Amino acid sequence: MEEKLDNISRKKERIDVKLWQGFFEFLKKYKIKVLLLLLVMVLVGLIEATFPYLTRFAIDTFVVPKSFNGFWKFIAAFSLLTTIQSINTYVLIVLAGKIETGMTRDIRNSAFSKLQKLPLSFFDANGTGPLIARIMSDVQRVTGILSWGMVDTVWGISTMTFITFYLFRLNWKMALFVVGSIPVIFFVSLYFQKLILRHYRIVRRYNSEVTGKFNEGILGAKTTKILSVEEKTIAEFSQLTSKMRQEAIKASVISSIYTPIIVQIGSIVTALILVYGSKNLEQGSITYGTLAAFISYSIQFFEPLRELSRVMADVISSQAAGERVMEVLRAQSEGESSREYALAEFGFEGNVEFRNVSFKYNTSDMVLKNFNLKVKKGERIAIVGPTGSGKSTIVNLLGRFYEPTEGKIYFDGVNYTEIDLRTLRKNIGYVLQVPHLFNGTIAENIAVGKPGCTLEEIVEAAKVVNVHDYIVKLKDGYNTLVGEGGTNLSVGQRQLIALARVVLANPKIIVMDEATSSIDAHTEHIIQESIDKILHGRTSFVIAHRLSTIRSADRILVIENGEIIEDGSHEQLMKKRGHYYRLYMQQFVEEKEKELFNV
Ligand SMILES: Nc1ncnc2c1ncn2[C@@H]1O[C@H](COP(=O)(O)OP(=O)(O)OP(=O)(O)O)[C@@H](O)[C@H]1O
């Protein structure tokens, strides 16, 4: 079962090398760009460290002796270096940007294609909002760290290495002042960075909740309005954003303490150099230029040090995001254990058997316990029962959207985990209560049932379910755009298009969650007629809400608490005068009342 991913190792405060190695796989594709970038960064560090050395040369050669012999040559060399540095900056931004955006695309593509293959239990365990956040902001964070973190690290290390080299070349004793401050600055920085990032981590957690709330606010906008709970929703949201703001302020306050502390330590080192350097200057053991270079270096040295500690803390804090992304990338796709069967080889007929099946969802109690059911090919099965009794669970297991916790399901005597998942799904047509249409045209939506089919086939399928006449009356006919999720069409129209899809797919088994929503009598009649045509000659499972529509079923299963408590035809069950009889009579009376009182 999937773990709730957000709980993973928030508290880890060390660099998780294994995790980042996993992402290096995505860097491989850009190895030439990466190598070039590293080279450019080393060059940037070298040139930056060389500038104070040049200043020293200028002071000792031109300023102190007041001789400007060769000054223009020096200016030319200096300009050349600044030009190279500008080009380097351009190249590094382009390269790092390309690596970052390329990796973001690659990881998002991998994560998206993985999401398409994950079992529904994964989606149950991780809400829509957090999953979207994973593919969008978490991926961005990881690739940002990998590309820009790499830039800053190489730049930091190379600048510090070259500065140290120059310092020791100039005066090793004074060099020790600067180098000696490294551990102090580094650990102080790391301490503060971790503190700051800890608060930002909380900010991000709130951010993910805010994203979730936004998501809920958009998806549930209609319900919120219906229930008139706008004020409550707004209050909850504003509470969340206030908490987020408080944490962000804390992080800013710590940042504002941290910077002066580092500046202070740097100033102490500079002051020490000034004191010690002036003495040396007096004694003539160093030049003015050397003292000036040392002061520059002592100031310049701390910037890469700060950057390095920031990157390190950033890497640590991004690990949670990295793990969340990796969890998606490495999650086991559904049906991965299947042995591949070709459809021709398997020859789906439509016999189904549930043998001692028990099942529970991630978070639920046992929904089915030792469930047994044998269905012969072509049989029309209706499933009825109170809400929450397990009707949808039975058909979810049938399509292997979830797998039995115990027991097995057989198709034509073959354990269904041995059948290729695509073959299995191709042979089971699902018609859901509120069918989902993809954003596109009506024709494209019907064609989903049989990719690559011709327009004639689409029209033929639409005719079978009596929706063709309606479609051709539309201004754009089959090219009418259905909107996101099919919102431009009524539920009844969506239902008919979904039925046309099933006709095209021509499956051996059909599962139908009968619509209960307010479809007008005319559309309902058309739908019922289409369903009768489609079900003919196929094994079918219909979750029935209106009992009047299932009288012709071969078998009606009454489910209660995940168990079949009655099984038989309408006539048999009516004669039995048991649960089904009571349910039927109750609905019958209700429907008659509705008719009589016209409500
Ligand atoms: N994804 C899920 N995660 C956890 N529990 C679930 C999930 N889906 C269903 N359940 C639980 O499993 C039980 C059976 O649910 P199921 O949807 O199969 O009932 P149903 O008979 O189809 O109900 P209805 O007629 O209301 O659609 C319920 O107690 C429900 O709360």
PDB file of N, CA, C and O in Angstrom, residues 23-53:
ATOM      1  N   PHE A  23      18.453  11.554  -9.571  1.00  0.00           N
ATOM      2  CA  PHE A  23      18.158  12.658 -10.490  1.00  0.00           C
ATOM      3  C   PHE A  23      19.294  12.874 -11.487  1.00  0.00           C
ATOM      4  O   PHE A  23      19.080  13.452 -12.551  1.00  0.00           O
ATOM      5  N   PHE A  24      20.517  12.429 -11.128  1.00  0.00           N
ATOM      6  CA  PHE A  24      21.624  12.587 -12.069  1.00  0.00           C
ATOM      7  C   PHE A  24      21.350  11.843 -13.370  1.00  0.00           C
ATOM      8  O   PHE A  24      21.862  12.195 -14.415  1.00  0.00           O
ATOM      9  N   GLU A  25      20.490  10.813 -13.266  1.00  0.00           N
ATOM     10  CA  GLU A  25      20.092  10.077 -14.477  1.00  0.00           C
ATOM     11  C   GLU A  25      19.526  11.055 -15.516  1.00  0.00           C
ATOM     12  O   GLU A  25      19.757  10.924 -16.707  1.00  0.00           O
ATOM     13  N   PHE A  26      18.749  12.041 -14.991  1.00  0.00           N
ATOM     14  CA  PHE A  26      18.128  13.010 -15.903  1.00  0.00           C
ATOM     15  C   PHE A  26      19.143  14.030 -16.415  1.00  0.00           C
ATOM     16  O   PHE A  26      18.906  14.696 -17.413  1.00  0.00           O
ATOM     17  N   LEU A  27      20.277  14.149 -15.668  1.00  0.00           N
ATOM     18  CA  LEU A  27      21.320  15.099 -16.090  1.00  0.00           C
ATOM     19  C   LEU A  27      22.159  14.531 -17.229  1.00  0.00           C
ATOM     20  O   LEU A  27      22.708  15.271 -18.026  1.00  0.00           O
ATOM     21  N   LYS A  28      22.202  13.188 -17.273  1.00  0.00           N
ATOM     22  CA  LYS A  28      23.078  12.508 -18.240  1.00  0.00           C
ATOM     23  C   LYS A  28      22.859  13.009 -19.662  1.00  0.00           C
ATOM     24  O   LYS A  28      23.790  13.208 -20.417  1.00  0.00           O
ATOM     25  N   LYS A  29      21.591  13.211 -19.990  1.00  0.00           N
ATOM     26  CA  LYS A  29      21.223  13.629 -21.337  1.00  0.00           C
ATOM     27  C   LYS A  29      21.897  14.959 -21.706  1.00  0.00           C
ATOM     28  O   LYS A  29      22.104  15.263 -22.868  1.00  0.00           O
ATOM     29  N   TYR A  30      22.224  15.747 -20.681  1.00  0.00           N
ATOM     30  CA  TYR A  30      22.790  17.081 -20.931  1.00  0.00           C
ATOM     31  C   TYR A  30      24.271  17.122 -20.591  1.00  0.00           C
ATOM     32  O   TYR A  30      24.796  18.163 -20.222  1.00  0.00           O
ATOM     33  N   LYS A  31      24.948  15.969 -20.674  1.00  0.00           N
ATOM     34  CA  LYS A  31      26.309  15.924 -20.118  1.00  0.00           C
ATOM     35  C   LYS A  31      27.275  16.893 -20.802  1.00  0.00           C
ATOM     36  O   LYS A  31      28.130  17.459 -20.135  1.00  0.00           O
ATOM     37  N   ILE A  32      27.111  17.122 -22.104  1.00  0.00           N
ATOM     38  CA  ILE A  32      28.030  18.047 -22.773  1.00  0.00           C
ATOM     39  C   ILE A  32      27.795  19.470 -22.252  1.00  0.00           C
ATOM     40  O   ILE A  32      28.737  20.196 -21.917  1.00  0.00           O
ATOM     41  N   LYS A  33      26.511  19.810 -22.119  1.00  0.00           N
ATOM     42  CA  LYS A  33      26.184  21.151 -21.605  1.00  0.00           C
ATOM     43  C   LYS A  33      26.703  21.288 -20.169  1.00  0.00           C
ATOM     44  O   LYS A  33      27.230  22.320 -19.785  1.00  0.00           O
ATOM     45  N   VAL A  34      26.551  20.222 -19.387  1.00  0.00           N
ATOM     46  CA  VAL A  34      26.996  20.270 -17.993  1.00  0.00           C
ATOM     47  C   VAL A  34      28.514  20.476 -17.931  1.00  0.00           C
ATOM     48  O   VAL A  34      29.007  21.325 -17.199  1.00  0.00           O
ATOM     49  N   LEU A  35      29.251  19.718 -18.745  1.00  0.00           N
ATOM     50  CA  LEU A  35      30.714  19.840 -18.746  1.00  0.00           C
ATOM     51  C   LEU A  35      31.145  21.246 -19.140  1.00  0.00           C
ATOM     52  O   LEU A  35      32.017  21.850 -18.507  1.00  0.00           O
ATOM     53  N   LEU A  36      30.477  21.763 -20.158  1.00  0.00           N
ATOM     54  CA  LEU A  36      30.782  23.116 -20.629  1.00  0.00           C
ATOM     55  C   LEU A  36      30.498  24.125 -19.511  1.00  0.00           C
ATOM     56  O   LEU A  36      31.281  25.042 -19.258  1.00  0.00           O
ATOM     57  N   LEU A  37      29.382  23.901 -18.847  1.00  0.00           N
ATOM     58  CA  LEU A  37      28.993  24.809 -17.769  1.00  0.00           C
ATOM     59  C   LEU A  37      30.024  24.781 -16.642  1.00  0.00           C
ATOM     60  O   LEU A  37      30.434  25.828 -16.125  1.00  0.00           O
ATOM     61  N   LEU A  38      30.470  23.591 -16.292  1.00  0.00           N
ATOM     62  CA  LEU A  38      31.454  23.465 -15.219  1.00  0.00           C
ATOM     63  C   LEU A  38      32.744  24.202 -15.591  1.00  0.00           C
ATOM     64  O   LEU A  38      33.329  24.916 -14.789  1.00  0.00           O
ATOM     65  N   LEU A  39      33.121  24.031 -16.839  1.00  0.00           N
ATOM     66  CA  LEU A  39      34.335  24.688 -17.332  1.00  0.00           C
ATOM     67  C   LEU A  39      34.208  26.210 -17.254  1.00  0.00           C
ATOM     68  O   LEU A  39      35.114  26.910 -16.781  1.00  0.00           O
ATOM     69  N   VAL A  40      33.053  26.697 -17.698  1.00  0.00           N
ATOM     70  CA  VAL A  40      32.810  28.141 -17.677  1.00  0.00           C
ATOM     71  C   VAL A  40      32.854  28.649 -16.239  1.00  0.00           C
ATOM     72  O   VAL A  40      33.434  29.702 -15.950  1.00  0.00           O
ATOM     73  N   MET A  41      32.268  27.862 -15.317  1.00  0.00           N
ATOM     74  CA  MET A  41      32.224  28.302 -13.928  1.00  0.00           C
ATOM     75  C   MET A  41      33.628  28.366 -13.315  1.00  0.00           C
ATOM     76  O   MET A  41      33.935  29.252 -12.535  1.00  0.00           O
ATOM     77  N   VAL A  42      34.473  27.410 -13.695  1.00  0.00           N
ATOM     78  CA  VAL A  42      35.849  27.423 -13.187  1.00  0.00           C
ATOM     79  C   VAL A  42      36.556  28.684 -13.703  1.00  0.00           C
ATOM     80  O   VAL A  42      37.247  29.393 -12.970  1.00  0.00           O
ATOM     81  N   LEU A  43      36.307  28.996 -14.959  1.00  0.00           N
ATOM     82  CA  LEU A  43      36.906  30.182 -15.574  1.00  0.00           C
ATOM     83  C   LEU A  43      36.409  31.452 -14.887  1.00  0.00           C
ATOM     84  O   LEU A  43      37.193  32.378 -14.601  1.00  0.00           O
ATOM     85  N   VAL A  44      35.100  31.474 -14.595  1.00  0.00           N
ATOM     86  CA  VAL A  44      34.523  32.641 -13.912  1.00  0.00           C
ATOM     87  C   VAL A  44      35.227  32.832 -12.561  1.00  0.00           C
ATOM     88  O   VAL A  44      35.638  33.939 -12.207  1.00  0.00           O
ATOM     89  N   GLY A  45      35.395  31.722 -11.833  1.00  0.00           N
ATOM     90  CA  GLY A  45      36.057  31.783 -10.528  1.00  0.00           C
ATOM     91  C   GLY A  45      37.477  32.287 -10.649  1.00  0.00           C
ATOM     92  O   GLY A  45      37.925  33.145  -9.877  1.00  0.00           O
ATOM     93  N   LEU A  46      38.179  31.775 -11.657  1.00  0.00           N
ATOM     94  CA  LEU A  46      39.579  32.170 -11.856  1.00  0.00           C
ATOM     95  C   LEU A  46      39.683  33.667 -12.142  1.00  0.00           C
ATOM     96  O   LEU A  46      40.500  34.377 -11.539  1.00  0.00           O
ATOM     97  N   ILE A  47      38.853  34.127 -13.058  1.00  0.00           N
ATOM     98  CA  ILE A  47      38.938  35.559 -13.436  1.00  0.00           C
ATOM     99  C   ILE A  47      38.558  36.441 -12.236  1.00  0.00           C
ATOM    100  O   ILE A  47      39.218  37.444 -11.956  1.00  0.00           O
ATOM    101  N   GLU A  48      37.519  36.037 -11.506  1.00  0.00           N
ATOM    102  CA  GLU A  48      37.109  36.835 -10.352  1.00  0.00           C
ATOM    103  C   GLU A  48      38.235  36.937  -9.332  1.00  0.00           C
ATOM    104  O   GLU A  48      38.470  37.992  -8.753  1.00  0.00           O
ATOM    105  N   ALA A  49      38.911  35.807  -9.131  1.00  0.00           N
ATOM    106  CA  ALA A  49      39.997  35.807  -8.154  1.00  0.00           C
ATOM    107  C   ALA A  49      41.211  36.576  -8.672  1.00  0.00           C
ATOM    108  O   ALA A  49      42.069  37.008  -7.906  1.00  0.00           O
ATOM    109  N   THR A  50      41.283  36.763  -9.971  1.00  0.00           N
ATOM    110  CA  THR A  50      42.463  37.434 -10.563  1.00  0.00           C
ATOM    111  C   THR A  50      42.365  38.957 -10.478  1.00  0.00           C
ATOM    112  O   THR A  50      43.383  39.645 -10.448  1.00  0.00           O
ATOM    113  N   PHE A  51      41.149  39.484 -10.425  1.00  0.00           N
ATOM    114  CA  PHE A  51      40.980  40.946 -10.443  1.00  0.00           C
ATOM    115  C   PHE A  51      41.760  41.653  -9.324  1.00  0.00           C
ATOM    116  O   PHE A  51      42.526  42.585  -9.602  1.00  0.00           O
ATOM    117  N   PRO A  52      41.629  41.231  -8.041  1.00  0.00           N
ATOM    118  CA  PRO A  52      42.401  41.921  -7.004  1.00  0.00           C
ATOM    119  C   PRO A  52      43.914  41.810  -7.239  1.00  0.00           C
ATOM    120  O   PRO A  52      44.679  42.719  -6.911  1.00  0.00           O
ATOM    121  N   TYR A  53      44.313  40.678  -7.821  1.00  0.00           N
ATOM    122  CA  TYR A  53      45.736  40.487  -8.117  1.00  0.00           C
ATOM    123  C   TYR A  53      46.193  41.536  -9.137  1.00  0.00           C
ATOM    124  O   TYR A  53      47.282  42.092  -9.057  1.00  0.00           O
TER     125      TYR A  53
END
